Amino acid sequence: MVFSSIIFLFCFLPVTLAIYTVAGRKVQNAILLGASLFFYAWGEQIYVLVMIASILANYTCGVMMVSWRDGRPSRAVLASAIFINLAVLGFFKYSNFLVNNINIFLTHWGIPAFDLAPVHLPIGISFFTFQAMSYIIDVYRLNVKAQRNIISLGLYISLFPQLIAGPIVRYHDISEQLLNRRMNLNDFAYGVQRFFFGLSKKVLLANPLGAIADQIFSLAAADLTSPVAWLGAVCYTLQIYFDFSGYSDMAIGLGRVFGFHFLENFNYPYISRSIQEFWRRWHISLSNWLRDYLYIPLGGNRKGEIRTYVNLYIVFVLCGLWHGASWTFVLWGLYHGFFLALERSRVGLWLNRVWQPL
């Protein structure tokens, strides 16, 4: 079920909103949790069990982590929780990619290849897995208390407004809102307006631009002139922005309607004057997640110039793989990592002084 579908706009959303509005505050989280699981099961069917298993595993690990013998958060439980989350993500998202690459090596050496049926990729698994890990890590760091109400934690992991395409909502940003939030007319009006801005980006801009880009990308090389190739590139550039930022707008708007205040995820990224600035404006929730839970723990820029560049490359190779299980995304990550490292070097100091269009 997508936000732009008739079934969502005229059935699921009005019914959910009506039930949520008339229900008492004590059961509103349970209603939203049930609606979110139904929303996910509508498209993923049996794979909703993957999400339920993630909720149960992270709830259990969170409680166990702070219930350890000496009263300090358990590093062993943290490691176990991260392993479980990454194992689930790795199996569903990267199994086929890994086996296909192993089979290329095996075939080259005349060894029988592995036979693995295509593994289904549950929608949004990258988003809710990263959210679950942010909760576990924040509990370990004592930034938040372990959530002992499984309904509240389940709602955090499965909340349908940001389940499909983000933003990645970190637990410490909405932990209080899970317990205490109120609907009011101003938030409702803003949420509806923001939702329809996002819906318009998706339906009126992203979809038509995507149709043009797809048609051009499907042309044979002999039929592809330079102007047509540039038209395809520009249309695709605009499509991915309006599609992704449109979904973020819809998520932020829907969240506000139900009393949640999600952080912004896009801030006019195509006016950026550097790759560093671009990543402060594009998919902000992912950039912040990678910074706080990967780049800084790796040492950030605190261990010398070379180590900083290595950390940037590690982060952006993994960022590429997070976006998709293919070598093109690995190369995309290396590309961005290279320019980020370049801008941090002496070349970056020179670029800051030269003519801005360059």
PDB file of N, CA, C and O in Angstrom, residues 202-263:
ATOM      1  N   LYS A 202       5.238  13.716  -5.676  1.00  0.00           N
ATOM      2  CA  LYS A 202       5.299  12.334  -6.141  1.00  0.00           C
ATOM      3  C   LYS A 202       4.482  12.130  -7.415  1.00  0.00           C
ATOM      4  O   LYS A 202       4.983  11.587  -8.412  1.00  0.00           O
ATOM      5  N   VAL A 203       3.217  12.557  -7.395  1.00  0.00           N
ATOM      6  CA  VAL A 203       2.294  12.232  -8.485  1.00  0.00           C
ATOM      7  C   VAL A 203       2.457  13.170  -9.683  1.00  0.00           C
ATOM      8  O   VAL A 203       2.441  12.723 -10.837  1.00  0.00           O
ATOM      9  N   LEU A 204       2.603  14.472  -9.419  1.00  0.00           N
ATOM     10  CA  LEU A 204       2.621  15.441 -10.506  1.00  0.00           C
ATOM     11  C   LEU A 204       4.009  15.679 -11.095  1.00  0.00           C
ATOM     12  O   LEU A 204       4.125  16.125 -12.236  1.00  0.00           O
ATOM     13  N   LEU A 205       5.066  15.388 -10.323  1.00  0.00           N
ATOM     14  CA  LEU A 205       6.420  15.660 -10.801  1.00  0.00           C
ATOM     15  C   LEU A 205       7.255  14.390 -10.952  1.00  0.00           C
ATOM     16  O   LEU A 205       7.754  14.099 -12.037  1.00  0.00           O
ATOM     17  N   ALA A 206       7.415  13.631  -9.872  1.00  0.00           N
ATOM     18  CA  ALA A 206       8.310  12.474  -9.916  1.00  0.00           C
ATOM     19  C   ALA A 206       7.847  11.419 -10.918  1.00  0.00           C
ATOM     20  O   ALA A 206       8.649  10.904 -11.703  1.00  0.00           O
ATOM     21  N   ASN A 207       6.573  11.066 -10.899  1.00  0.00           N
ATOM     22  CA  ASN A 207       6.090  10.000 -11.786  1.00  0.00           C
ATOM     23  C   ASN A 207       6.226  10.353 -13.269  1.00  0.00           C
ATOM     24  O   ASN A 207       6.734   9.532 -14.047  1.00  0.00           O
ATOM     25  N   PRO A 208       5.797  11.551 -13.716  1.00  0.00           N
ATOM     26  CA  PRO A 208       6.004  11.892 -15.136  1.00  0.00           C
ATOM     27  C   PRO A 208       7.485  11.989 -15.519  1.00  0.00           C
ATOM     28  O   PRO A 208       7.875  11.529 -16.596  1.00  0.00           O
ATOM     29  N   LEU A 209       8.304  12.565 -14.647  1.00  0.00           N
ATOM     30  CA  LEU A 209       9.735  12.631 -14.936  1.00  0.00           C
ATOM     31  C   LEU A 209      10.335  11.233 -15.017  1.00  0.00           C
ATOM     32  O   LEU A 209      11.186  10.960 -15.869  1.00  0.00           O
ATOM     33  N   GLY A 210       9.894  10.338 -14.122  1.00  0.00           N
ATOM     34  CA  GLY A 210      10.384   8.967 -14.145  1.00  0.00           C
ATOM     35  C   GLY A 210       9.989   8.239 -15.418  1.00  0.00           C
ATOM     36  O   GLY A 210      10.772   7.428 -15.943  1.00  0.00           O
ATOM     37  N   ALA A 211       8.789   8.510 -15.935  1.00  0.00           N
ATOM     38  CA  ALA A 211       8.353   7.870 -17.181  1.00  0.00           C
ATOM     39  C   ALA A 211       9.252   8.276 -18.339  1.00  0.00           C
ATOM     40  O   ALA A 211       9.611   7.439 -19.190  1.00  0.00           O
ATOM     41  N   ILE A 212       9.636   9.557 -18.382  1.00  0.00           N
ATOM     42  CA  ILE A 212      10.546  10.026 -19.437  1.00  0.00           C
ATOM     43  C   ILE A 212      11.918   9.380 -19.286  1.00  0.00           C
ATOM     44  O   ILE A 212      12.504   8.887 -20.257  1.00  0.00           O
ATOM     45  N   ALA A 213      12.442   9.391 -18.050  1.00  0.00           N
ATOM     46  CA  ALA A 213      13.767   8.813 -17.809  1.00  0.00           C
ATOM     47  C   ALA A 213      13.791   7.324 -18.160  1.00  0.00           C
ATOM     48  O   ALA A 213      14.732   6.855 -18.818  1.00  0.00           O
ATOM     49  N   ASP A 214      12.768   6.584 -17.766  1.00  0.00           N
ATOM     50  CA  ASP A 214      12.732   5.149 -18.064  1.00  0.00           C
ATOM     51  C   ASP A 214      12.713   4.891 -19.566  1.00  0.00           C
ATOM     52  O   ASP A 214      13.377   3.966 -20.053  1.00  0.00           O
ATOM     53  N   GLN A 215      11.944   5.705 -20.280  1.00  0.00           N
ATOM     54  CA  GLN A 215      11.862   5.519 -21.730  1.00  0.00           C
ATOM     55  C   GLN A 215      13.211   5.787 -22.392  1.00  0.00           C
ATOM     56  O   GLN A 215      13.639   5.042 -23.283  1.00  0.00           O
ATOM     57  N   ILE A 216      13.902   6.821 -21.934  1.00  0.00           N
ATOM     58  CA  ILE A 216      15.204   7.153 -22.522  1.00  0.00           C
ATOM     59  C   ILE A 216      16.250   6.114 -22.154  1.00  0.00           C
ATOM     60  O   ILE A 216      17.060   5.692 -22.988  1.00  0.00           O
ATOM     61  N   PHE A 217      16.239   5.668 -20.896  1.00  0.00           N
ATOM     62  CA  PHE A 217      17.240   4.680 -20.459  1.00  0.00           C
ATOM     63  C   PHE A 217      17.060   3.332 -21.162  1.00  0.00           C
ATOM     64  O   PHE A 217      17.992   2.524 -21.194  1.00  0.00           O
ATOM     65  N   SER A 218      15.879   3.067 -21.690  1.00  0.00           N
ATOM     66  CA  SER A 218      15.622   1.792 -22.363  1.00  0.00           C
ATOM     67  C   SER A 218      16.002   1.812 -23.841  1.00  0.00           C
ATOM     68  O   SER A 218      15.941   0.785 -24.512  1.00  0.00           O
ATOM     69  N   LEU A 219      16.395   2.991 -24.353  1.00  0.00           N
ATOM     70  CA  LEU A 219      16.774   3.092 -25.760  1.00  0.00           C
ATOM     71  C   LEU A 219      18.073   2.349 -26.031  1.00  0.00           C
ATOM     72  O   LEU A 219      18.956   2.271 -25.179  1.00  0.00           O
ATOM     73  N   ALA A 220      18.194   1.833 -27.242  1.00  0.00           N
ATOM     74  CA  ALA A 220      19.460   1.241 -27.675  1.00  0.00           C
ATOM     75  C   ALA A 220      20.495   2.341 -27.848  1.00  0.00           C
ATOM     76  O   ALA A 220      20.156   3.506 -28.129  1.00  0.00           O
ATOM     77  N   ALA A 221      21.757   1.981 -27.688  1.00  0.00           N
ATOM     78  CA  ALA A 221      22.828   2.982 -27.771  1.00  0.00           C
ATOM     79  C   ALA A 221      22.816   3.710 -29.113  1.00  0.00           C
ATOM     80  O   ALA A 221      23.099   4.916 -29.184  1.00  0.00           O
ATOM     81  N   ALA A 222      22.455   3.001 -30.175  1.00  0.00           N
ATOM     82  CA  ALA A 222      22.451   3.624 -31.504  1.00  0.00           C
ATOM     83  C   ALA A 222      21.384   4.705 -31.630  1.00  0.00           C
ATOM     84  O   ALA A 222      21.504   5.620 -32.458  1.00  0.00           O
ATOM     85  N   ASP A 223      20.344   4.605 -30.811  1.00  0.00           N
ATOM     86  CA  ASP A 223      19.243   5.582 -30.867  1.00  0.00           C
ATOM     87  C   ASP A 223      19.401   6.712 -29.862  1.00  0.00           C
ATOM     88  O   ASP A 223      18.544   7.600 -29.797  1.00  0.00           O
ATOM     89  N   LEU A 224      20.489   6.712 -29.111  1.00  0.00           N
ATOM     90  CA  LEU A 224      20.648   7.662 -28.012  1.00  0.00           C
ATOM     91  C   LEU A 224      21.557   8.807 -28.436  1.00  0.00           C
ATOM     92  O   LEU A 224      22.772   8.665 -28.499  1.00  0.00           O
ATOM     93  N   THR A 225      20.937   9.952 -28.738  1.00  0.00           N
ATOM     94  CA  THR A 225      21.731  11.132 -29.085  1.00  0.00           C
ATOM     95  C   THR A 225      22.165  11.854 -27.811  1.00  0.00           C
ATOM     96  O   THR A 225      21.624  11.613 -26.734  1.00  0.00           O
ATOM     97  N   SER A 226      23.112  12.757 -27.942  1.00  0.00           N
ATOM     98  CA  SER A 226      23.615  13.473 -26.768  1.00  0.00           C
ATOM     99  C   SER A 226      22.520  14.300 -26.079  1.00  0.00           C
ATOM    100  O   SER A 226      22.388  14.226 -24.857  1.00  0.00           O
ATOM    101  N   PRO A 227      21.715  15.083 -26.804  1.00  0.00           N
ATOM    102  CA  PRO A 227      20.641  15.834 -26.122  1.00  0.00           C
ATOM    103  C   PRO A 227      19.644  14.928 -25.408  1.00  0.00           C
ATOM    104  O   PRO A 227      19.185  15.249 -24.307  1.00  0.00           O
ATOM    105  N   VAL A 228      19.298  13.790 -26.032  1.00  0.00           N
ATOM    106  CA  VAL A 228      18.345  12.870 -25.403  1.00  0.00           C
ATOM    107  C   VAL A 228      18.950  12.254 -24.143  1.00  0.00           C
ATOM    108  O   VAL A 228      18.276  12.098 -23.116  1.00  0.00           O
ATOM    109  N   ALA A 229      20.251  11.923 -24.205  1.00  0.00           N
ATOM    110  CA  ALA A 229      20.915  11.369 -23.024  1.00  0.00           C
ATOM    111  C   ALA A 229      20.918  12.368 -21.880  1.00  0.00           C
ATOM    112  O   ALA A 229      20.670  12.013 -20.728  1.00  0.00           O
ATOM    113  N   TRP A 230      21.193  13.629 -22.190  1.00  0.00           N
ATOM    114  CA  TRP A 230      21.158  14.664 -21.143  1.00  0.00           C
ATOM    115  C   TRP A 230      19.752  14.853 -20.599  1.00  0.00           C
ATOM    116  O   TRP A 230      19.570  15.055 -19.390  1.00  0.00           O
ATOM    117  N   LEU A 231      18.745  14.777 -21.479  1.00  0.00           N
ATOM    118  CA  LEU A 231      17.364  14.887 -21.015  1.00  0.00           C
ATOM    119  C   LEU A 231      17.046  13.759 -20.034  1.00  0.00           C
ATOM    120  O   LEU A 231      16.431  13.990 -18.984  1.00  0.00           O
ATOM    121  N   GLY A 232      17.480  12.545 -20.349  1.00  0.00           N
ATOM    122  CA  GLY A 232      17.245  11.417 -19.445  1.00  0.00           C
ATOM    123  C   GLY A 232      17.929  11.608 -18.107  1.00  0.00           C
ATOM    124  O   GLY A 232      17.350  11.330 -17.053  1.00  0.00           O
ATOM    125  N   ALA A 233      19.173  12.097 -18.149  1.00  0.00           N
ATOM    126  CA  ALA A 233      19.919  12.297 -16.901  1.00  0.00           C
ATOM    127  C   ALA A 233      19.261  13.356 -16.023  1.00  0.00           C
ATOM    128  O   ALA A 233      19.132  13.192 -14.810  1.00  0.00           O
ATOM    129  N   VAL A 234      18.843  14.469 -16.635  1.00  0.00           N
ATOM    130  CA  VAL A 234      18.212  15.552 -15.878  1.00  0.00           C
ATOM    131  C   VAL A 234      16.861  15.095 -15.315  1.00  0.00           C
ATOM    132  O   VAL A 234      16.532  15.370 -14.150  1.00  0.00           O
ATOM    133  N   CYS A 235      16.081  14.385 -16.125  1.00  0.00           N
ATOM    134  CA  CYS A 235      14.781  13.896 -15.646  1.00  0.00           C
ATOM    135  C   CYS A 235      14.958  12.934 -14.477  1.00  0.00           C
ATOM    136  O   CYS A 235      14.214  12.990 -13.496  1.00  0.00           O
ATOM    137  N   TYR A 236      15.968  12.053 -14.575  1.00  0.00           N
ATOM    138  CA  TYR A 236      16.197  11.106 -13.481  1.00  0.00           C
ATOM    139  C   TYR A 236      16.668  11.832 -12.226  1.00  0.00           C
ATOM    140  O   TYR A 236      16.257  11.500 -11.101  1.00  0.00           O
ATOM    141  N   THR A 237      17.532  12.841 -12.406  1.00  0.00           N
ATOM    142  CA  THR A 237      18.007  13.640 -11.275  1.00  0.00           C
ATOM    143  C   THR A 237      16.845  14.271 -10.524  1.00  0.00           C
ATOM    144  O   THR A 237      16.791  14.245  -9.289  1.00  0.00           O
ATOM    145  N   LEU A 238      15.916  14.839 -11.270  1.00  0.00           N
ATOM    146  CA  LEU A 238      14.757  15.481 -10.645  1.00  0.00           C
ATOM    147  C   LEU A 238      13.778  14.446 -10.112  1.00  0.00           C
ATOM    148  O   LEU A 238      13.148  14.654  -9.069  1.00  0.00           O
ATOM    149  N   GLN A 239      13.637  13.317 -10.813  1.00  0.00           N
ATOM    150  CA  GLN A 239      12.719  12.269 -10.351  1.00  0.00           C
ATOM    151  C   GLN A 239      13.095  11.758  -8.970  1.00  0.00           C
ATOM    152  O   GLN A 239      12.238  11.663  -8.084  1.00  0.00           O
ATOM    153  N   ILE A 240      14.379  11.412  -8.761  1.00  0.00           N
ATOM    154  CA  ILE A 240      14.748  10.820  -7.477  1.00  0.00           C
ATOM    155  C   ILE A 240      14.605  11.834  -6.342  1.00  0.00           C
ATOM    156  O   ILE A 240      14.265  11.467  -5.216  1.00  0.00           O
ATOM    157  N   TYR A 241      14.826  13.120  -6.648  1.00  0.00           N
ATOM    158  CA  TYR A 241      14.638  14.126  -5.596  1.00  0.00           C
ATOM    159  C   TYR A 241      13.164  14.289  -5.251  1.00  0.00           C
ATOM    160  O   TYR A 241      12.782  14.234  -4.079  1.00  0.00           O
ATOM    161  N   PHE A 242      12.315  14.503  -6.263  1.00  0.00           N
ATOM    162  CA  PHE A 242      10.897  14.736  -5.975  1.00  0.00           C
ATOM    163  C   PHE A 242      10.223  13.484  -5.414  1.00  0.00           C
ATOM    164  O   PHE A 242       9.300  13.585  -4.606  1.00  0.00           O
ATOM    165  N   ASP A 243      10.681  12.318  -5.840  1.00  0.00           N
ATOM    166  CA  ASP A 243      10.117  11.075  -5.307  1.00  0.00           C
ATOM    167  C   ASP A 243      10.486  10.902  -3.840  1.00  0.00           C
ATOM    168  O   ASP A 243       9.616  10.700  -2.976  1.00  0.00           O
ATOM    169  N   PHE A 244      11.767  11.009  -3.550  1.00  0.00           N
ATOM    170  CA  PHE A 244      12.256  10.749  -2.193  1.00  0.00           C
ATOM    171  C   PHE A 244      11.825  11.853  -1.230  1.00  0.00           C
ATOM    172  O   PHE A 244      11.332  11.590  -0.134  1.00  0.00           O
ATOM    173  N   SER A 245      12.001  13.101  -1.628  1.00  0.00           N
ATOM    174  CA  SER A 245      11.602  14.192  -0.735  1.00  0.00           C
ATOM    175  C   SER A 245      10.085  14.259  -0.613  1.00  0.00           C
ATOM    176  O   SER A 245       9.547  14.655   0.429  1.00  0.00           O
ATOM    177  N   GLY A 246       9.383  13.839  -1.667  1.00  0.00           N
ATOM    178  CA  GLY A 246       7.922  13.799  -1.596  1.00  0.00           C
ATOM    179  C   GLY A 246       7.447  12.798  -0.560  1.00  0.00           C
ATOM    180  O   GLY A 246       6.547  13.082   0.231  1.00  0.00           O
ATOM    181  N   TYR A 247       8.058  11.608  -0.540  1.00  0.00           N
ATOM    182  CA  TYR A 247       7.715  10.623   0.485  1.00  0.00           C
ATOM    183  C   TYR A 247       8.052  11.132   1.877  1.00  0.00           C
ATOM    184  O   TYR A 247       7.313  10.894   2.843  1.00  0.00           O
ATOM    185  N   SER A 248       9.182  11.830   2.011  1.00  0.00           N
ATOM    186  CA  SER A 248       9.541  12.390   3.316  1.00  0.00           C
ATOM    187  C   SER A 248       8.528  13.436   3.754  1.00  0.00           C
ATOM    188  O   SER A 248       8.142  13.489   4.930  1.00  0.00           O
ATOM    189  N   ASP A 249       8.082  14.288   2.817  1.00  0.00           N
ATOM    190  CA  ASP A 249       7.053  15.279   3.141  1.00  0.00           C
ATOM    191  C   ASP A 249       5.764  14.606   3.597  1.00  0.00           C
ATOM    192  O   ASP A 249       5.131  15.030   4.574  1.00  0.00           O
ATOM    193  N   MET A 250       5.383  13.545   2.893  1.00  0.00           N
ATOM    194  CA  MET A 250       4.157  12.838   3.273  1.00  0.00           C
ATOM    195  C   MET A 250       4.305  12.193   4.649  1.00  0.00           C
ATOM    196  O   MET A 250       3.364  12.207   5.458  1.00  0.00           O
ATOM    197  N   ALA A 251       5.491  11.636   4.916  1.00  0.00           N
ATOM    198  CA  ALA A 251       5.726  11.013   6.223  1.00  0.00           C
ATOM    199  C   ALA A 251       5.680  12.048   7.341  1.00  0.00           C
ATOM    200  O   ALA A 251       5.056  11.824   8.392  1.00  0.00           O
ATOM    201  N   ILE A 252       6.330  13.179   7.125  1.00  0.00           N
ATOM    202  CA  ILE A 252       6.341  14.238   8.140  1.00  0.00           C
ATOM    203  C   ILE A 252       4.924  14.765   8.363  1.00  0.00           C
ATOM    204  O   ILE A 252       4.505  15.004   9.503  1.00  0.00           O
ATOM    205  N   GLY A 253       4.186  14.926   7.271  1.00  0.00           N
ATOM    206  CA  GLY A 253       2.809  15.404   7.395  1.00  0.00           C
ATOM    207  C   GLY A 253       1.917  14.418   8.119  1.00  0.00           C
ATOM    208  O   GLY A 253       1.152  14.791   9.020  1.00  0.00           O
ATOM    209  N   LEU A 254       1.999  13.133   7.759  1.00  0.00           N
ATOM    210  CA  LEU A 254       1.182  12.125   8.439  1.00  0.00           C
ATOM    211  C   LEU A 254       1.561  12.020   9.911  1.00  0.00           C
ATOM    212  O   LEU A 254       0.688  11.880  10.774  1.00  0.00           O
ATOM    213  N   GLY A 255       2.861  12.076  10.186  1.00  0.00           N
ATOM    214  CA  GLY A 255       3.285  12.039  11.582  1.00  0.00           C
ATOM    215  C   GLY A 255       2.695  13.188  12.380  1.00  0.00           C
ATOM    216  O   GLY A 255       2.216  13.001  13.512  1.00  0.00           O
ATOM    217  N   ARG A 256       2.694  14.397  11.791  1.00  0.00           N
ATOM    218  CA  ARG A 256       2.169  15.570  12.493  1.00  0.00           C
ATOM    219  C   ARG A 256       0.667  15.432  12.747  1.00  0.00           C
ATOM    220  O   ARG A 256       0.175  15.858  13.799  1.00  0.00           O
ATOM    221  N   VAL A 257      -0.053  14.837  11.800  1.00  0.00           N
ATOM    222  CA  VAL A 257      -1.491  14.623  11.980  1.00  0.00           C
ATOM    223  C   VAL A 257      -1.761  13.785  13.228  1.00  0.00           C
ATOM    224  O   VAL A 257      -2.712  14.038  13.975  1.00  0.00           O
ATOM    225  N   PHE A 258      -0.889  12.801  13.489  1.00  0.00           N
ATOM    226  CA  PHE A 258      -1.072  11.922  14.645  1.00  0.00           C
ATOM    227  C   PHE A 258      -0.305  12.406  15.875  1.00  0.00           C
ATOM    228  O   PHE A 258      -0.226  11.697  16.879  1.00  0.00           O
ATOM    229  N   GLY A 259       0.264  13.614  15.800  1.00  0.00           N
ATOM    230  CA  GLY A 259       0.910  14.199  16.963  1.00  0.00           C
ATOM    231  C   GLY A 259       2.403  14.008  17.050  1.00  0.00           C
ATOM    232  O   GLY A 259       3.025  14.420  18.038  1.00  0.00           O
ATOM    233  N   PHE A 260       3.026  13.382  16.042  1.00  0.00           N
ATOM    234  CA  PHE A 260       4.472  13.167  16.045  1.00  0.00           C
ATOM    235  C   PHE A 260       5.180  14.280  15.279  1.00  0.00           C
ATOM    236  O   PHE A 260       4.692  14.721  14.238  1.00  0.00           O
ATOM    237  N   HIS A 261       6.326  14.699  15.783  1.00  0.00           N
ATOM    238  CA  HIS A 261       7.128  15.730  15.126  1.00  0.00           C
ATOM    239  C   HIS A 261       8.429  15.083  14.639  1.00  0.00           C
ATOM    240  O   HIS A 261       9.367  14.895  15.410  1.00  0.00           O
ATOM    241  N   PHE A 262       8.463  14.723  13.354  1.00  0.00           N
ATOM    242  CA  PHE A 262       9.657  14.136  12.767  1.00  0.00           C
ATOM    243  C   PHE A 262      10.591  15.251  12.289  1.00  0.00           C
ATOM    244  O   PHE A 262      10.135  16.319  11.869  1.00  0.00           O
ATOM    245  N   LEU A 263      11.887  14.969  12.316  1.00  0.00           N
ATOM    246  CA  LEU A 263      12.864  15.940  11.844  1.00  0.00           C
ATOM    247  C   LEU A 263      12.858  15.998  10.318  1.00  0.00           C
ATOM    248  O   LEU A 263      12.467  15.044   9.643  1.00  0.00           O
TER     249      LEU A 263
END
